[in-house]
Coordinates of N, CA and C in Angstrom, one line a residue:
X97 N 0.8 -1.2 0.0 CA 0.0 0.0 0.0 C 0.9 1.2 0.0
X98 N 0.5 2.2 -0.8 CA 1.3 3.5 -0.9 C 1.3 4.2 0.4
X99 N 2.5 4.9 0.6 CA 2.6 5.7 1.8 C 3.1 7.1 1.4
X100 N 2.7 8.1 2.2 CA 3.2 9.5 2.1 C 4.1 9.8 3.2
X101 N 5.2 10.4 3.0 CA 6.2 10.7 4.0 C 6.3 12.3 4.1
X102 N 6.0 12.8 5.3 CA 6.1 14.2 5.5 C 7.4 14.5 6.2
X103 N 8.3 15.2 5.6 CA 9.6 15.6 6.3 C 9.6 17.1 6.5
X104 N 9.9 17.4 7.8 CA 9.9 18.9 8.1 C 11.3 19.2 8.6
X105 N 11.8 20.4 8.1 CA 13.1 20.9 8.4 C 13.0 22.4 8.7
X106 N 13.9 22.9 9.5 CA 13.9 24.4 9.8 C 15.3 24.9 9.2
X107 N 15.2 25.8 8.2 CA 16.4 26.2 7.5 C 17.0 27.4 8.2
X108 N 18.3 27.4 8.3 CA 19.1 28.6 8.8 C 19.0 29.8 7.9
X109 N 18.9 31.0 8.4 CA 18.9 32.2 7.6 C 20.2 32.2 6.7
X110 N 20.0 32.5 5.5 CA 21.1 32.6 4.5 C 21.4 31.2 3.8
X111 N 20.7 30.2 4.3 CA 21.0 28.8 3.7 C 19.9 28.3 2.8
X112 N 18.9 29.2 2.6 CA 17.7 28.7 1.8 C 18.1 28.2 0.4
X113 N 18.9 28.9 -0.3 CA 19.3 28.4 -1.7 C 20.1 27.1 -1.6
X114 N 21.0 27.0 -0.7 CA 21.8 25.8 -0.5 C 20.9 24.6 -0.2
X115 N 19.9 24.8 0.7 CA 19.0 23.8 1.0 C 18.1 23.4 -0.2
X116 N 17.6 24.3 -1.0 CA 16.8 24.0 -2.2 C 17.6 23.2 -3.2
X117 N 18.9 23.6 -3.4 CA 19.8 22.9 -4.3 C 20.0 21.4 -3.8
X118 N 20.2 21.2 -2.5 CA 20.4 19.9 -2.0 C 19.1 19.1 -2.0
X119 N 18.0 19.7 -1.8 CA 16.7 19.0 -1.9 C 16.5 18.5 -3.3
X120 N 16.9 19.3 -4.3 CA 16.7 18.9 -5.7 C 17.6 17.7 -6.0
X121 N 18.9 17.7 -5.4 CA 19.8 16.6 -5.6 C 19.2 15.3 -5.0
X122 N 18.6 15.5 -3.8 CA 18.1 14.4 -3.1 C 16.9 13.8 -3.8
X123 N 16.0 14.6 -4.4 CA 14.9 14.2 -5.2 C 15.4 13.4 -6.4
X124 N 16.4 13.9 -7.1 CA 16.9 13.2 -8.3 C 17.4 11.8 -7.9
X125 N 18.1 11.7 -6.8 CA 18.6 10.4 -6.4 C 17.4 9.5 -6.0
X126 N 16.5 10.0 -5.2 CA 15.3 9.3 -4.8 C 14.5 8.7 -6.0
X127 N 14.4 9.5 -7.0 CA 13.7 9.1 -8.2 C 14.2 7.8 -8.8
X128 N 15.5 7.5 -8.6 CA 16.1 6.3 -9.1 C 15.9 5.1 -8.1
X129 N 15.4 5.3 -6.9 CA 15.2 4.3 -5.9 C 13.9 3.5 -6.2
X130 N 14.0 2.2 -6.1 CA 12.8 1.4 -6.3 C 11.7 1.8 -5.3
X131 N 10.5 2.0 -5.9 CA 9.3 2.3 -5.0 C 9.0 3.8 -4.9
X132 N 9.9 4.7 -5.3 CA 9.7 6.1 -5.3 C 8.6 6.5 -6.3
X133 N 7.7 7.3 -5.9 CA 6.6 7.8 -6.8 C 6.9 9.3 -7.2
X134 N 6.9 10.2 -6.2 CA 7.0 11.6 -6.4 C 7.3 12.3 -5.1
X135 N 7.7 13.6 -5.3 CA 7.9 14.4 -4.1 C 7.9 15.9 -4.5
X136 N 7.5 16.7 -3.5 CA 7.5 18.2 -3.7 C 7.9 18.8 -2.4
X137 N 8.5 20.0 -2.5 CA 8.9 20.8 -1.3 C 8.0 22.0 -1.2
X138 N 7.6 22.3 0.1 CA 6.7 23.4 0.4 C 7.3 24.2 1.5
X139 N 7.1 25.6 1.4 CA 7.5 26.5 2.4 C 6.3 26.9 3.2
X140 N 6.4 26.9 4.6 CA 5.3 27.4 5.4 C 5.0 28.8 5.1
X141 N 3.7 29.1 5.0 CA 3.3 30.5 4.7 C 3.5 31.5 5.8
X142 N 3.5 30.9 7.0 CA 3.6 31.8 8.2 C 5.0 31.8 8.8
X143 N 5.8 30.8 8.4 CA 7.2 30.7 8.9 C 8.1 30.2 7.8
X144 N 8.7 31.1 7.0 CA 9.4 30.8 5.9 C 10.6 29.9 6.1
X145 N 11.0 29.8 7.4 CA 12.2 28.9 7.7 C 11.8 27.5 7.7
X146 N 10.5 27.2 7.8 CA 10.0 25.8 7.9 C 9.7 25.3 6.5
X147 N 10.4 24.2 6.2 CA 10.3 23.6 4.8 C 9.8 22.2 5.1
X148 N 8.7 21.8 4.3 CA 8.2 20.5 4.3 C 8.3 19.8 3.0
X149 N 8.7 18.6 3.0 CA 8.8 17.8 1.8 C 7.7 16.7 1.9
X150 N 6.9 16.6 0.9 CA 5.9 15.5 0.9 C 6.3 14.5 -0.2
X151 N 6.7 13.3 0.2 CA 7.1 12.3 -0.8 C 6.1 11.1 -0.8
X152 N 6.0 10.5 -1.9 CA 5.1 9.3 -2.0 C 5.9 8.1 -2.4
X153 N 5.6 7.0 -1.8 CA 6.4 5.8 -2.0 C 5.4 4.6 -2.2
X154 N 5.7 3.7 -3.0 CA 4.8 2.6 -3.4 C 4.4 1.8 -2.1
X155 N 5.3 1.7 -1.2 CA 5.1 0.9 0.1 C 6.1 1.4 1.1
X156 N 5.8 1.1 2.4 CA 6.6 1.6 3.5 C 8.0 1.0 3.4
X157 N 8.2 -0.2 3.0 CA 9.5 -0.8 2.9 C 10.4 -0.1 1.9
X158 N 9.8 0.5 0.8 CA 10.6 1.3 -0.2 C 11.1 2.5 0.5
X159 N 10.3 3.2 1.3 CA 10.8 4.4 2.0 C 11.8 4.0 3.0
X160 N 11.6 2.9 3.8 CA 12.6 2.5 4.8 C 13.9 2.1 4.2
X161 N 13.9 1.5 3.0 CA 15.1 1.2 2.3 C 15.8 2.5 1.9
X162 N 15.1 3.4 1.4 CA 15.7 4.7 1.0 C 16.3 5.4 2.2
X163 N 15.5 5.5 3.3 CA 15.9 6.2 4.5 C 17.1 5.6 5.2
X164 N 17.1 4.3 5.3 CA 18.1 3.6 6.1 C 19.3 3.1 5.4
X165 N 19.2 2.8 4.1 CA 20.3 2.1 3.4 C 20.9 2.8 2.2
X166 N 20.3 3.9 1.8 CA 20.8 4.6 0.6 C 22.1 5.4 1.0
X167 N 23.2 5.1 0.4 CA 24.4 5.9 0.6 C 24.3 7.3 0.0
X168 N 23.6 7.4 -1.1 CA 23.3 8.7 -1.7 C 22.6 9.6 -0.7
X169 N 21.5 9.0 -0.1 CA 20.7 9.8 0.8 C 21.5 10.2 2.0
X170 N 22.3 9.3 2.5 CA 23.1 9.7 3.7 C 24.1 10.8 3.4
X171 N 24.7 10.7 2.3 CA 25.7 11.8 1.9 C 25.0 13.1 1.8
X172 N 23.9 13.2 1.0 CA 23.3 14.5 0.8 C 22.6 15.0 2.1
X173 N 22.1 14.1 2.9 CA 21.5 14.4 4.2 C 22.5 15.1 5.1
X174 N 23.7 14.6 5.1 CA 24.8 15.2 5.9 C 25.0 16.7 5.5
X175 N 25.0 17.0 4.2 CA 25.1 18.4 3.7 C 23.9 19.2 4.1
X176 N 22.7 18.6 4.0 CA 21.5 19.3 4.4 C 21.5 19.7 5.8
X177 N 22.0 18.8 6.7 CA 22.1 19.1 8.1 C 22.9 20.4 8.4
X178 N 23.8 20.7 7.5 CA 24.6 22.0 7.7 C 23.8 23.2 7.4
X179 N 22.6 23.1 6.8 CA 21.7 24.2 6.5 C 20.6 24.4 7.5
X180 N 20.6 23.5 8.5 CA 19.4 23.5 9.4 C 19.7 23.8 10.8
X181 N 18.7 24.2 11.5 CA 18.8 24.3 13.0 C 17.6 23.4 13.4
X182 N 17.9 22.6 14.4 CA 16.9 21.6 14.9 C 17.0 20.3 14.1
X183 N 16.2 19.3 14.6 CA 16.2 18.0 13.9 C 15.4 18.0 12.6
X184 N 15.6 17.0 11.8 CA 14.7 16.7 10.7 C 13.7 15.7 11.2
X185 N 12.4 16.0 11.0 CA 11.3 15.1 11.5 C 10.6 14.5 10.3
X186 N 10.4 13.2 10.4 CA 9.7 12.4 9.4 C 8.4 11.8 10.0
X187 N 7.3 11.8 9.2 CA 6.1 11.1 9.6 C 5.7 10.3 8.4
X188 N 5.3 9.1 8.6 CA 4.8 8.2 7.5 C 3.3 8.0 7.6
X189 N 2.6 8.2 6.5 CA 1.2 8.1 6.5 C 0.8 7.0 5.5
X190 N -0.1 6.2 5.8 CA -0.6 5.2 4.9 C -1.9 5.7 4.2
X191 N -2.2 5.3 3.0 CA -3.3 5.8 2.2 C -4.6 5.2 2.8
X192 N -5.6 6.0 3.0 CA -6.9 5.6 3.5 C -8.0 5.7 2.5
X193 N -7.7 6.4 1.4 CA -8.7 6.5 0.3 C -7.9 6.8 -1.0
X194 N -8.0 5.8 -1.9 CA -7.2 5.9 -3.1 C -7.7 7.0 -4.1
X195 N -9.0 7.2 -4.2 CA -9.6 8.1 -5.1 C -10.8 8.8 -4.5
X196 N -11.2 9.9 -5.0 CA -12.4 10.6 -4.5 C -13.5 9.6 -4.6
X197 N -14.3 9.6 -3.6 CA -15.5 8.7 -3.6 C -15.3 7.4 -3.0
X198 N -14.0 7.0 -2.9 CA -13.7 5.7 -2.2 C -14.1 5.8 -0.7
X199 N -14.5 4.7 -0.2 CA -14.7 4.6 1.3 C -13.3 4.7 1.9
X200 N -13.3 5.3 3.1 CA -12.0 5.4 3.8 C -11.8 4.0 4.4
X201 N -10.5 3.6 4.4 CA -10.1 2.3 4.9 C -9.5 2.6 6.3
X202 N -10.2 2.4 7.4 CA -9.7 2.6 8.7 C -9.4 1.3 9.4

């Protein structure tokens, strides 16, 4: 079952462009990983330092493989950490309705 992963980060002042460049690199590498579907980055409208990435994966094990075992991800994540204050937070959500009109699966 598909999962959505919400990743939140707080960017240091002056590091916004560096972070966006690194997130694009991370997305390019993730796109080659089995089970990756898509991802987008969003900036909080009330706090521009807060960046959220929403990624979709074919199943939770694909995300876990990317998160825990990808050398590319680990290398880029190390560079990303230099642009942040505070921890990176991930939440994984499973799909409860595949299309509009579907019954929710609870």
